[in-house]
Amino acid sequence: MIMNISTVDPDTEAADLAAIKDLIATIEHAQNNELPEPFLELFRPDAIWTTGGGHRLFGRDAIAAFTRKVLPGGMQGMTQTFELEHVLYLRPDVVAVKVRQVYRTEQGSDVGSPLWVMTKEDGAWRLAACQNTGVLDDEDVSPNRPVFGSS
């Protein structure tokens, strides 16, 4: 679903949605294949990110150090899928994006709900402020919460 509170023409909106879906696909591919660099290229230099585990990271350098430490090997025994749930235009060049992130492990599934604030710079969408958290009431959440832990 797309909410449009600013004036964005339909052609631009359609192109933005396609670009945002491509960015999400890049993240899914990079994380499932443990490729830090394609993931890191999507962030603004001054981006902020709070991981699903609660790590608060300020700037692409900090995000890069964390990602390069945890991503190689971090997906062993796990896969993720990302589904675009909602786009909210805050301005023509700023969107808030909700994603449904399903983790699949040998111990069961878990679901995250990232919120990504993205800015359009030089025609490309970049991650500016990101937060991930577990979802409590999703049909794909296993009782043992293999990623976010039991609540």
Short mmCIF file of C-alpha atoms in Angstrom, two decimals:
data_model
loop_
_atom_site.label_atom_id
_atom_site.label_comp_id
_atom_site.label_asym_id
_atom_site.label_seq_id
_atom_site.Cartn_x
_atom_site.Cartn_y
_atom_site.Cartn_z
CA MET A 1 0.00 0.00 0.00
CA ILE A 2 1.24 3.49 -0.80
CA MET A 3 0.16 6.59 1.08
CA ASN A 4 0.84 9.83 -0.72
CA ILE A 5 0.58 12.99 1.38
CA SER A 6 2.73 15.05 -0.94
CA THR A 7 2.30 15.79 -4.59
CA VAL A 8 4.12 13.13 -6.58
CA ASP A 9 2.96 12.46 -10.10
CA PRO A 10 1.84 8.89 -10.89
CA ASP A 11 4.77 8.15 -13.23
CA THR A 12 7.31 9.26 -10.63
CA GLU A 13 5.48 7.27 -7.95
CA ALA A 14 5.53 4.12 -10.11
CA ALA A 15 9.26 4.56 -10.80
CA ASP A 16 9.93 5.17 -7.10
CA LEU A 17 8.03 2.03 -6.12
CA ALA A 18 10.01 -0.05 -8.63
CA ALA A 19 13.29 1.40 -7.33
CA ILE A 20 12.31 0.76 -3.70
CA LYS A 21 11.40 -2.85 -4.55
CA ASP A 22 14.79 -3.23 -6.27
CA LEU A 23 16.53 -1.88 -3.16
CA ILE A 24 14.64 -4.38 -0.99
CA ALA A 25 15.63 -7.20 -3.37
CA THR A 26 19.28 -6.08 -3.14
CA ILE A 27 19.13 -6.22 0.66
CA GLU A 28 17.52 -9.67 0.59
CA HIS A 29 20.15 -10.98 -1.83
CA ALA A 30 23.07 -9.39 0.03
CA GLN A 31 21.98 -10.72 3.42
CA ASN A 32 21.10 -14.22 2.23
CA ASN A 33 24.42 -14.48 0.39
CA GLU A 34 26.43 -12.78 3.17
CA LEU A 35 27.63 -9.95 0.92
CA PRO A 36 28.32 -6.85 3.05
CA GLU A 37 29.36 -4.48 0.26
CA PRO A 38 26.14 -4.43 -1.82
CA PHE A 39 24.21 -3.91 1.43
CA LEU A 40 26.46 -1.09 2.64
CA GLU A 41 26.29 0.77 -0.68
CA LEU A 42 22.60 1.42 0.00
CA PHE A 43 23.23 3.65 3.05
CA ARG A 44 23.81 7.38 3.16
CA PRO A 45 27.16 8.30 4.76
CA ASP A 46 25.33 9.77 7.78
CA ALA A 47 22.74 6.97 8.12
CA ILE A 48 21.59 5.64 11.47
CA TRP A 49 20.47 2.09 12.12
CA THR A 50 19.18 0.15 15.11
CA THR A 51 19.50 -3.57 14.52
CA GLY A 52 16.95 -6.18 15.53
CA GLY A 53 19.31 -7.01 18.40
CA GLY A 54 19.29 -3.42 19.65
CA HIS A 55 22.69 -2.25 18.40
CA ARG A 56 22.56 1.51 17.72
CA LEU A 57 24.83 2.46 14.86
CA PHE A 58 25.59 6.02 13.74
CA GLY A 59 27.07 6.61 10.29
CA ARG A 60 27.90 4.26 7.43
CA ASP A 61 31.36 3.58 8.89
CA ALA A 62 29.83 2.17 12.09
CA ILE A 63 27.19 0.27 10.09
CA ALA A 64 29.97 -1.13 7.88
CA ALA A 65 32.13 -2.25 10.82
CA PHE A 66 29.17 -4.03 12.41
CA THR A 67 27.98 -5.59 9.13
CA ARG A 68 31.42 -6.83 8.12
CA LYS A 69 31.76 -8.44 11.56
CA VAL A 70 28.39 -10.19 11.75
CA LEU A 71 27.20 -10.86 8.21
CA PRO A 72 29.85 -13.34 7.05
CA GLY A 73 28.64 -16.52 8.77
CA GLY A 74 25.62 -14.77 10.27
CA MET A 75 23.19 -16.34 7.84
CA GLN A 76 24.38 -19.90 8.33
CA GLY A 77 21.32 -22.12 8.68
CA MET A 78 18.97 -19.21 7.99
CA THR A 79 17.31 -17.48 5.06
CA GLN A 80 15.26 -14.31 4.93
CA THR A 81 12.59 -12.93 2.68
CA PHE A 82 11.59 -9.29 2.54
CA GLU A 83 8.16 -8.09 1.44
CA LEU A 84 7.23 -4.47 0.90
CA GLU A 85 4.22 -3.69 3.10
CA HIS A 86 3.79 0.07 3.00
CA VAL A 87 5.32 3.25 1.58
CA LEU A 88 4.52 6.63 3.08
CA TYR A 89 5.72 9.71 1.22
CA LEU A 90 6.85 12.33 3.73
CA ARG A 91 8.10 14.55 0.91
CA PRO A 92 8.71 13.78 -2.77
CA ASP A 93 12.30 12.82 -1.88
CA VAL A 94 11.69 11.17 1.53
CA VAL A 95 9.71 8.00 2.22
CA ALA A 96 9.06 5.79 5.21
CA VAL A 97 9.01 2.13 4.16
CA LYS A 98 7.65 -0.81 6.19
CA VAL A 99 8.93 -4.24 5.29
CA ARG A 100 7.88 -7.70 6.48
CA GLN A 101 11.04 -9.71 7.06
CA VAL A 102 10.59 -13.46 7.55
CA TYR A 103 13.53 -15.41 8.95
CA ARG A 104 13.51 -19.18 8.37
CA THR A 105 15.75 -21.38 10.49
CA GLU A 106 15.92 -25.05 11.44
CA GLN A 107 14.31 -24.04 14.76
CA GLY A 108 11.36 -22.34 13.05
CA SER A 109 10.47 -18.96 11.67
CA ASP A 110 10.51 -15.46 13.07
CA VAL A 111 9.29 -12.16 11.71
CA GLY A 112 10.84 -8.71 11.82
CA SER A 113 9.27 -5.42 10.90
CA PRO A 114 11.92 -3.02 9.63
CA LEU A 115 11.11 0.66 9.20
CA TRP A 116 13.40 2.33 6.70
CA VAL A 117 13.37 6.07 6.15
CA MET A 118 14.83 6.60 2.70
CA THR A 119 15.94 9.70 0.84
CA LYS A 120 16.21 10.15 -2.89
CA GLU A 121 19.62 11.50 -3.82
CA ASP A 122 20.80 12.02 -7.39
CA GLY A 123 17.84 9.93 -8.54
CA ALA A 124 18.61 6.93 -6.28
CA TRP A 125 16.94 5.90 -3.02
CA ARG A 126 19.29 5.54 -0.02
CA LEU A 127 18.73 4.25 3.51
CA ALA A 128 18.86 7.12 5.99
CA ALA A 129 17.31 5.91 9.27
CA CYS A 130 16.48 2.26 9.93
CA GLN A 131 15.00 0.30 12.84
CA ASN A 132 14.16 -3.39 13.08
CA THR A 133 12.03 -5.09 15.67
CA GLY A 134 10.32 -8.43 16.11
CA VAL A 135 6.62 -8.84 15.36
CA LEU A 136 4.56 -10.42 18.12
CA ASP A 137 1.43 -11.57 16.34
CA ASP A 138 2.35 -12.91 12.91
CA GLU A 139 1.31 -16.35 11.67
CA ASP A 140 4.93 -17.14 10.75
CA VAL A 141 6.35 -16.58 14.25
CA SER A 142 7.44 -19.85 15.87
CA PRO A 143 6.81 -20.18 19.62
CA ASN A 144 10.54 -20.36 20.39
CA ARG A 145 11.34 -17.08 18.49
CA PRO A 146 14.67 -18.27 17.00
CA VAL A 147 15.81 -14.75 16.01
CA PHE A 148 14.18 -12.27 18.42
CA GLY A 149 13.93 -14.58 21.44
CA SER A 150 10.82 -15.34 23.46
CA SER A 151 8.74 -12.41 24.59
#
